Short mmCIF file of C-alpha atoms in Angstrom, two decimals:
data_model
loop_
_atom_site.label_atom_id
_atom_site.label_comp_id
_atom_site.label_asym_id
_atom_site.label_seq_id
_atom_site.Cartn_x
_atom_site.Cartn_y
_atom_site.Cartn_z
CA UNK A 1 0.00 0.00 0.00
CA UNK A 2 2.83 2.38 0.88
CA UNK A 3 4.54 1.68 -2.44
CA UNK A 4 1.34 2.35 -4.36
CA UNK A 5 0.93 5.64 -2.51
CA UNK A 6 4.56 6.56 -3.17
CA UNK A 7 4.24 5.72 -6.87
CA UNK A 8 1.09 7.84 -7.12
CA UNK A 9 2.86 10.67 -5.33
CA UNK A 10 5.81 10.46 -7.74
CA UNK A 11 3.54 10.49 -10.78
CA UNK A 12 1.41 13.41 -9.60
CA UNK A 13 4.41 15.38 -8.49
CA UNK A 14 6.19 14.92 -11.77
CA UNK A 15 3.21 16.33 -13.67
CA UNK A 16 3.56 19.49 -11.61
CA UNK A 17 7.21 19.68 -12.64
CA UNK A 18 6.21 20.59 -16.19
CA UNK A 19 5.35 24.13 -15.14
CA UNK A 20 8.42 24.71 -13.00
CA UNK A 21 11.88 25.92 -13.87
CA UNK A 22 14.86 23.61 -14.10
CA UNK A 23 16.25 24.26 -10.61
CA UNK A 24 12.97 23.75 -8.82
CA UNK A 25 12.41 20.57 -10.87
CA UNK A 26 15.84 19.34 -9.77
CA UNK A 27 14.96 20.05 -6.13
CA UNK A 28 11.62 18.32 -6.49
CA UNK A 29 13.24 15.25 -8.07
CA UNK A 30 15.73 15.21 -5.21
CA UNK A 31 12.89 15.29 -2.68
CA UNK A 32 11.08 12.49 -4.49
CA UNK A 33 14.27 10.44 -4.63
CA UNK A 34 14.82 10.99 -0.92
CA UNK A 35 11.33 9.77 -0.13
CA UNK A 36 11.68 6.82 -2.50
CA UNK A 37 15.01 5.68 -1.07
CA UNK A 38 13.90 6.23 2.52
CA UNK A 39 10.85 4.08 1.84
CA UNK A 40 12.77 1.49 -0.20
CA UNK A 41 15.37 1.01 2.53
CA UNK A 42 12.81 1.38 5.30
CA UNK A 43 15.16 3.78 7.09
CA UNK A 44 14.53 4.56 10.72
CA UNK A 45 14.83 8.23 11.71
CA UNK A 46 18.19 7.48 13.33
CA UNK A 47 19.47 5.71 10.22
CA UNK A 48 18.21 8.50 7.98
CA UNK A 49 19.98 11.08 10.12
CA UNK A 50 23.31 9.28 9.56
CA UNK A 51 22.71 8.20 5.98
CA UNK A 52 21.45 11.32 4.18
CA UNK A 53 24.42 13.64 4.86
CA UNK A 54 26.79 10.93 3.52
CA UNK A 55 24.57 10.22 0.52
CA UNK A 56 24.01 13.89 -0.33
CA UNK A 57 27.74 14.64 -0.20
CA UNK A 58 28.44 11.67 -2.49
CA UNK A 59 25.67 12.69 -4.87
CA UNK A 60 26.93 16.27 -5.10
CA UNK A 61 30.50 15.14 -5.76
CA UNK A 62 29.31 12.79 -8.52
CA UNK A 63 27.22 15.58 -10.05
CA UNK A 64 30.35 17.76 -10.16
CA UNK A 65 32.29 14.99 -11.91
CA UNK A 66 29.51 14.51 -14.45
CA UNK A 67 29.46 18.24 -15.19
CA UNK A 68 33.18 18.09 -15.92
CA UNK A 69 32.63 15.11 -18.18
CA UNK A 70 29.89 16.86 -20.14
CA UNK A 71 31.94 20.01 -20.64
CA UNK A 72 31.19 21.76 -23.89
CA UNK A 73 32.61 19.73 -26.75
CA UNK A 74 33.29 21.71 -29.85
CA UNK A 75 32.79 20.30 -33.30
CA UNK A 76 35.27 17.46 -33.71
CA UNK A 77 36.49 18.97 -36.97
CA UNK A 78 37.52 22.14 -35.12
CA UNK A 79 39.67 20.66 -32.36
CA UNK A 80 43.31 19.77 -32.67
CA UNK A 81 44.68 16.31 -32.00
CA UNK A 82 46.47 17.76 -28.97
CA UNK A 83 43.18 19.07 -27.56
CA UNK A 84 41.50 15.72 -28.26
CA UNK A 85 44.28 13.96 -26.33
CA UNK A 86 43.77 16.35 -23.41
CA UNK A 87 40.06 15.56 -23.45
CA UNK A 88 40.71 11.81 -23.45
CA UNK A 89 43.05 12.22 -20.48
CA UNK A 90 40.42 14.27 -18.67
CA UNK A 91 37.81 11.54 -19.27
CA UNK A 92 40.19 8.93 -17.86
CA UNK A 93 40.87 11.13 -14.82
CA UNK A 94 37.14 11.66 -14.24
CA UNK A 95 36.52 7.91 -14.38
CA UNK A 96 39.32 7.33 -11.88
CA UNK A 97 37.92 9.98 -9.52
CA UNK A 98 34.44 8.49 -9.89
CA UNK A 99 35.74 5.04 -8.95
CA UNK A 100 37.56 6.40 -5.89
CA UNK A 101 34.49 8.38 -4.87
CA UNK A 102 32.27 5.28 -5.10
CA UNK A 103 34.80 3.23 -3.17
CA UNK A 104 34.90 5.79 -0.35
CA UNK A 105 31.11 6.04 -0.34
CA UNK A 106 30.68 2.28 -0.01
CA UNK A 107 33.28 2.17 2.75
CA UNK A 108 31.30 4.81 4.65
CA UNK A 109 28.05 2.91 4.05
CA UNK A 110 29.58 -0.26 5.48
CA UNK A 111 29.88 1.49 8.83
CA UNK A 112 26.10 2.03 8.77
CA UNK A 113 24.59 -0.88 6.87
CA UNK A 114 25.08 -4.51 6.01
CA UNK A 115 26.25 -5.44 2.52
CA UNK A 116 22.72 -6.63 1.70
CA UNK A 117 21.32 -3.26 2.63
CA UNK A 118 23.89 -1.51 0.44
CA UNK A 119 22.83 -3.72 -2.48
CA UNK A 120 19.21 -2.80 -1.68
CA UNK A 121 20.19 0.87 -1.91
CA UNK A 122 21.64 0.29 -5.38
CA UNK A 123 18.52 -1.57 -6.50
CA UNK A 124 16.29 1.17 -5.08
CA UNK A 125 18.27 3.92 -6.82
CA UNK A 126 18.12 2.02 -10.12
CA UNK A 127 14.36 1.51 -9.77
CA UNK A 128 13.85 5.22 -9.09
CA UNK A 129 15.95 6.18 -12.12
CA UNK A 130 14.05 3.75 -14.37
CA UNK A 131 10.69 5.19 -13.24
CA UNK A 132 11.91 8.73 -13.76
CA UNK A 133 13.22 7.93 -17.23
CA UNK A 134 10.03 6.10 -18.18
CA UNK A 135 7.92 9.03 -17.07
CA UNK A 136 10.16 11.46 -18.96
CA UNK A 137 9.85 9.43 -22.16
CA UNK A 138 6.09 9.12 -21.81
CA UNK A 139 5.72 12.84 -21.21
CA UNK A 140 7.77 13.71 -24.29
CA UNK A 141 5.89 11.17 -26.39
CA UNK A 142 2.61 12.77 -25.30
CA UNK A 143 3.92 16.27 -26.03
CA UNK A 144 5.01 15.32 -29.54
CA UNK A 145 1.60 13.74 -30.23
CA UNK A 146 -0.20 16.96 -29.35
#
């Protein structure tokens, strides 16, 4: 019953996101994700108090890495081979930093949760992302049919 309520909440909330600007949509998605993960892991208030600061720090650091990775790429024809090599090295460095960040995050989680619970977190995050992507695709399909 709780999951049905949560799913309904996610769907209704995401419809409201259409009329909001990008930053408020991002904040709303973050709030929905927080509720979804809290529910999916069945976090107690004490667990949530320890978990969310660690998770939010990790999430923000990963977002920063992904912004670096998606840096403006000029037309391939316009960049030199030297610049292309620099970009490849930057991608490799970002991947390395991402790996180290995940490793540190999982080490911190192990002080709070069992390995099974950490796997449950990963499954819950993946499920949330799939639902969000599905809803996004459906919304854009509906918009292009109008």
